[in-house]
């Protein structure tokens, strides 16, 4: 087991809706990153949170936003869903910049 | 750019053979590299990592080689087993990008019994 839990595992939403995905951090891992993985591609960095603040962002629009809580768990929110948002969303946790990025199993989001 | 790419999208080997999966990266400022294994329906699983001040690192049945001169990374799997069948990704981290990882497209490894 990875120690990183994501929920839900699968989700179907309608275009234009909003979605919240959740990630619980492995004990002691105070940094969480979110990635989007389209089918057949490598994960793409969305953003990272460290000590409850966004600390780095990839090439994603502002409708992708997040939160990190004092217990280091995290949420990814996506507003105004588009069909192209259909993907596997992964969170990865780690302790500062040390080695050992642990990924969750992801949330499979389908936008119809 | 910060892209990381792989030479081959698919690799098929016989059980017991050694596998070599290659990766080319473009940013000489990357200081840390990781190989991940991803099985269908699962998240990436850490295999082995290497820092830019090293050129080789060995794990259990796996070896990572880093050639900074030609910006090339490879993963060697000894005595490949059917359970090794998966998509393998290399990822790089820029020294100035915090914890952000840049992934390549992946190589599908199929192990034939």
CSV table of C-alpha atoms in Angstrom, one decimal:
chain,number,residue,atom,x,y,z
A,1,UNK,CA,0.0,0.0,0.0
A,2,UNK,CA,1.2,3.5,-0.9
A,3,UNK,CA,-0.1,5.3,2.2
A,4,UNK,CA,-1.7,7.9,-0.1
A,5,UNK,CA,-5.4,7.6,-0.5
A,6,UNK,CA,-7.5,9.3,-3.2
A,7,UNK,CA,-11.2,9.6,-3.4
A,8,UNK,CA,-13.4,9.0,-5.2
A,9,UNK,CA,-11.8,6.4,-7.4
A,10,UNK,CA,-14.1,7.1,-10.3
A,11,UNK,CA,-16.4,10.0,-11.1
A,12,UNK,CA,-18.6,11.0,-14.0
A,13,UNK,CA,-19.5,14.7,-14.4
A,14,UNK,CA,-21.3,16.8,-16.9
A,15,UNK,CA,-19.6,19.5,-18.8
A,16,UNK,CA,-19.9,22.8,-17.0
A,17,UNK,CA,-20.1,21.2,-13.5
A,18,UNK,CA,-17.6,21.5,-10.7
A,19,UNK,CA,-15.7,18.7,-9.1
A,20,UNK,CA,-13.7,18.2,-5.9
A,21,UNK,CA,-11.1,15.4,-5.6
A,22,UNK,CA,-9.4,14.5,-2.4
A,23,UNK,CA,-6.1,13.2,-1.3
A,24,UNK,CA,-4.9,12.1,2.1
A,25,UNK,CA,-1.2,12.4,2.7
A,26,UNK,CA,1.2,9.8,3.9
A,27,UNK,CA,2.3,10.5,7.5
A,28,UNK,CA,4.9,13.2,7.7
A,29,UNK,CA,4.7,14.2,4.1
A,30,UNK,CA,4.0,17.9,4.1
A,31,UNK,CA,4.1,18.5,0.4
A,32,UNK,CA,1.5,17.4,-2.1
A,33,UNK,CA,1.5,17.7,-5.8
A,34,UNK,CA,-1.4,17.1,-8.2
A,35,UNK,CA,-1.0,15.6,-11.7
A,36,UNK,CA,-3.3,15.1,-14.6
A,37,UNK,CA,-2.8,12.0,-16.7
A,38,UNK,CA,-4.6,11.7,-20.0
A,39,UNK,CA,-5.0,8.3,-21.5
A,40,UNK,CA,-1.8,7.0,-23.0
A,41,UNK,CA,0.3,9.9,-21.7
A,42,UNK,CA,2.6,10.7,-18.9
A,43,UNK,CA,1.3,12.7,-15.9
A,44,UNK,CA,1.3,16.5,-16.2
A,45,UNK,CA,2.1,18.7,-13.2
A,46,UNK,CA,-0.9,20.8,-12.2
A,47,UNK,CA,0.3,22.4,-8.9
A,48,UNK,CA,2.0,21.8,-5.6
A,49,UNK,CA,1.1,22.7,-2.0
A,50,UNK,CA,3.5,23.1,0.8
A,51,UNK,CA,2.4,24.2,4.3
A,52,UNK,CA,-1.1,25.0,3.0
A,53,UNK,CA,0.1,27.4,0.3
A,54,UNK,CA,0.4,26.9,-3.5
A,55,UNK,CA,4.1,26.5,-4.2
A,56,UNK,CA,4.4,26.0,-7.9
A,57,UNK,CA,2.0,25.6,-10.8
A,58,UNK,CA,2.0,24.0,-14.2
A,59,UNK,CA,0.3,25.1,-17.4
A,60,UNK,CA,-3.3,24.8,-16.2
A,61,UNK,CA,-6.0,27.5,-16.1
A,62,UNK,CA,-7.2,29.2,-12.9
A,63,UNK,CA,-10.3,27.0,-12.9
A,64,UNK,CA,-8.0,24.3,-11.5
A,65,UNK,CA,-7.5,25.2,-7.8
A,66,UNK,CA,-6.6,23.4,-4.7
A,67,UNK,CA,-6.3,23.4,-0.9
A,68,UNK,CA,-4.0,21.8,1.6
A,69,UNK,CA,-5.2,21.3,5.2
A,70,UNK,CA,-3.2,21.4,8.4
A,71,UNK,CA,-3.1,17.6,8.4
A,72,UNK,CA,-1.5,17.9,4.9
A,73,UNK,CA,-4.5,16.3,3.2
A,74,UNK,CA,-5.4,18.1,0.0
A,75,UNK,CA,-8.2,18.9,-2.4
A,76,UNK,CA,-8.2,19.6,-6.2
A,77,UNK,CA,-11.1,21.6,-7.4
A,78,UNK,CA,-12.0,22.0,-11.1
A,79,UNK,CA,-14.7,24.5,-12.1
A,80,UNK,CA,-16.6,24.7,-15.4
A,81,UNK,CA,-15.6,21.2,-16.5
A,82,UNK,CA,-14.7,20.6,-20.1
A,83,UNK,CA,-14.6,17.3,-22.0
A,84,UNK,CA,-10.8,17.5,-22.2
A,85,UNK,CA,-10.7,17.4,-18.4
A,86,UNK,CA,-11.4,13.7,-18.6
A,87,UNK,CA,-8.3,12.1,-17.2
A,88,UNK,CA,-6.8,10.3,-14.3
A,89,UNK,CA,-5.9,12.7,-11.5
A,90,UNK,CA,-3.0,11.7,-9.3
A,91,UNK,CA,-1.7,13.2,-6.1
A,92,UNK,CA,1.8,12.7,-4.9
A,93,UNK,CA,3.1,13.4,-1.5
A,94,UNK,CA,6.6,13.8,-0.2
A,95,UNK,CA,8.5,15.3,2.7
A,96,UNK,CA,9.9,18.7,1.5
A,97,UNK,CA,12.2,18.0,-1.4
A,98,UNK,CA,13.6,14.8,-0.2
A,99,UNK,CA,13.4,11.8,-2.3
A,100,UNK,CA,10.4,9.5,-2.3
A,101,UNK,CA,7.4,10.8,-4.1
A,102,UNK,CA,4.5,8.5,-3.3
A,103,UNK,CA,1.6,8.5,-5.7
A,104,UNK,CA,-2.0,7.6,-4.9
A,105,UNK,CA,-4.0,5.3,-7.2
A,106,UNK,CA,-5.8,8.3,-8.7
A,107,UNK,CA,-9.3,9.4,-9.5
A,108,UNK,CA,-10.6,8.6,-12.9
A,109,UNK,CA,-12.7,11.6,-14.0
A,110,UNK,CA,-15.0,11.3,-17.0
A,111,UNK,CA,-16.7,14.5,-18.3
A,112,UNK,CA,-19.6,13.9,-20.6
B,1,UNK,CA,12.5,22.8,-23.0
B,2,UNK,CA,11.8,20.7,-20.0
B,3,UNK,CA,10.5,17.7,-21.9
B,4,UNK,CA,11.5,14.2,-21.1
B,5,UNK,CA,11.0,11.6,-23.8
B,6,UNK,CA,11.4,7.9,-24.4
B,7,UNK,CA,12.9,6.3,-27.4
B,8,UNK,CA,10.5,3.4,-27.8
B,9,UNK,CA,6.8,3.4,-27.0
B,10,UNK,CA,6.6,-0.5,-26.7
B,11,UNK,CA,9.1,-3.2,-25.7
B,12,UNK,CA,8.4,-6.9,-25.8
B,13,UNK,CA,10.7,-9.4,-24.1
B,14,UNK,CA,10.8,-13.0,-23.1
B,15,UNK,CA,10.5,-14.0,-19.5
B,16,UNK,CA,13.9,-14.3,-18.0
B,17,UNK,CA,15.5,-11.9,-20.4
B,18,UNK,CA,17.0,-8.6,-19.4
B,19,UNK,CA,15.0,-5.5,-20.4
B,20,UNK,CA,16.4,-2.0,-21.1
B,21,UNK,CA,14.1,1.0,-21.2
B,22,UNK,CA,15.6,4.2,-22.4
B,23,UNK,CA,14.8,7.9,-21.8
B,24,UNK,CA,16.1,11.1,-23.2
B,25,UNK,CA,15.9,14.3,-21.4
B,26,UNK,CA,16.5,17.8,-22.6
B,27,UNK,CA,17.3,19.9,-19.6
B,28,UNK,CA,20.8,19.8,-18.3
B,29,UNK,CA,19.7,21.6,-15.2
B,30,UNK,CA,17.7,18.6,-14.0
B,31,UNK,CA,19.2,17.2,-10.8
B,32,UNK,CA,17.1,14.2,-10.0
B,33,UNK,CA,15.6,11.4,-12.0
B,34,UNK,CA,13.1,8.8,-11.1
B,35,UNK,CA,11.8,5.7,-12.8
B,36,UNK,CA,8.1,4.7,-12.2
B,37,UNK,CA,6.1,1.7,-13.0
B,38,UNK,CA,2.4,2.1,-13.7
B,39,UNK,CA,0.1,-0.9,-14.0
B,40,UNK,CA,-3.4,-0.5,-15.5
B,41,UNK,CA,-5.7,1.3,-13.2
B,42,UNK,CA,-3.1,2.2,-10.6
B,43,UNK,CA,-0.9,5.2,-9.8
B,44,UNK,CA,2.8,5.3,-10.6
B,45,UNK,CA,4.9,3.1,-8.4
B,46,UNK,CA,8.5,4.2,-7.5
B,47,UNK,CA,11.1,1.9,-8.8
B,48,UNK,CA,14.5,3.6,-8.5
B,49,UNK,CA,15.9,7.1,-8.5
B,50,UNK,CA,19.3,8.7,-9.2
B,51,UNK,CA,20.8,12.1,-8.6
B,52,UNK,CA,22.7,14.0,-11.2
B,53,UNK,CA,26.0,13.6,-9.3
B,54,UNK,CA,25.8,9.8,-9.9
B,55,UNK,CA,26.0,7.8,-13.1
B,56,UNK,CA,24.7,4.4,-11.9
B,57,UNK,CA,22.5,3.1,-9.1
B,58,UNK,CA,21.4,-0.4,-8.4
B,59,UNK,CA,18.4,-1.8,-6.7
B,60,UNK,CA,16.8,-5.2,-6.5
B,61,UNK,CA,16.9,-6.5,-10.1
B,62,UNK,CA,17.0,-3.0,-11.4
B,63,UNK,CA,19.7,-0.6,-12.4
B,64,UNK,CA,19.5,3.0,-13.5
B,65,UNK,CA,22.2,4.5,-15.6
B,66,UNK,CA,22.6,8.2,-16.2
B,67,UNK,CA,24.7,9.7,-19.0
B,68,UNK,CA,24.7,13.4,-18.6
B,69,UNK,CA,26.9,14.0,-21.6
B,70,UNK,CA,24.2,12.9,-24.0
B,71,UNK,CA,21.3,13.5,-21.5
B,72,UNK,CA,20.2,9.8,-21.5
B,73,UNK,CA,18.7,7.7,-18.8
B,74,UNK,CA,18.1,4.0,-18.9
B,75,UNK,CA,16.4,1.4,-16.7
B,76,UNK,CA,17.7,-2.1,-16.8
B,77,UNK,CA,15.5,-4.9,-15.4
B,78,UNK,CA,17.3,-8.2,-14.9
B,79,UNK,CA,15.5,-11.6,-15.3
B,80,UNK,CA,12.3,-9.9,-16.4
B,81,UNK,CA,9.2,-11.5,-15.0
B,82,UNK,CA,5.5,-11.4,-16.2
B,83,UNK,CA,4.8,-9.2,-13.2
B,84,UNK,CA,7.1,-6.6,-14.7
B,85,UNK,CA,4.6,-6.0,-17.5
B,86,UNK,CA,3.5,-2.4,-17.2
B,87,UNK,CA,4.1,1.1,-18.5
B,88,UNK,CA,7.4,2.6,-17.4
B,89,UNK,CA,7.9,6.3,-17.0
B,90,UNK,CA,11.0,8.3,-16.4
B,91,UNK,CA,10.6,11.6,-14.7
B,92,UNK,CA,13.0,14.5,-14.1
B,93,UNK,CA,13.1,17.3,-11.6
B,94,UNK,CA,14.7,20.6,-12.2
B,95,UNK,CA,16.9,21.9,-9.4
B,96,UNK,CA,15.0,25.2,-9.6
B,97,UNK,CA,11.4,23.8,-9.9
B,98,UNK,CA,10.9,22.6,-6.3
B,99,UNK,CA,9.3,19.3,-6.3
B,100,UNK,CA,7.8,19.4,-9.8
B,101,UNK,CA,8.4,16.3,-11.8
B,102,UNK,CA,8.3,16.3,-15.6
B,103,UNK,CA,7.3,12.9,-17.1
B,104,UNK,CA,8.0,11.3,-20.4
B,105,UNK,CA,5.3,9.6,-22.4
B,106,UNK,CA,6.0,6.1,-21.1
B,107,UNK,CA,7.2,2.7,-22.5
B,108,UNK,CA,4.8,-0.3,-22.5
B,109,UNK,CA,6.8,-3.3,-21.4
B,110,UNK,CA,5.3,-6.7,-22.2
B,111,UNK,CA,6.8,-9.8,-20.9
B,112,UNK,CA,6.0,-13.0,-22.8
B,113,UNK,CA,6.0,-16.3,-20.8
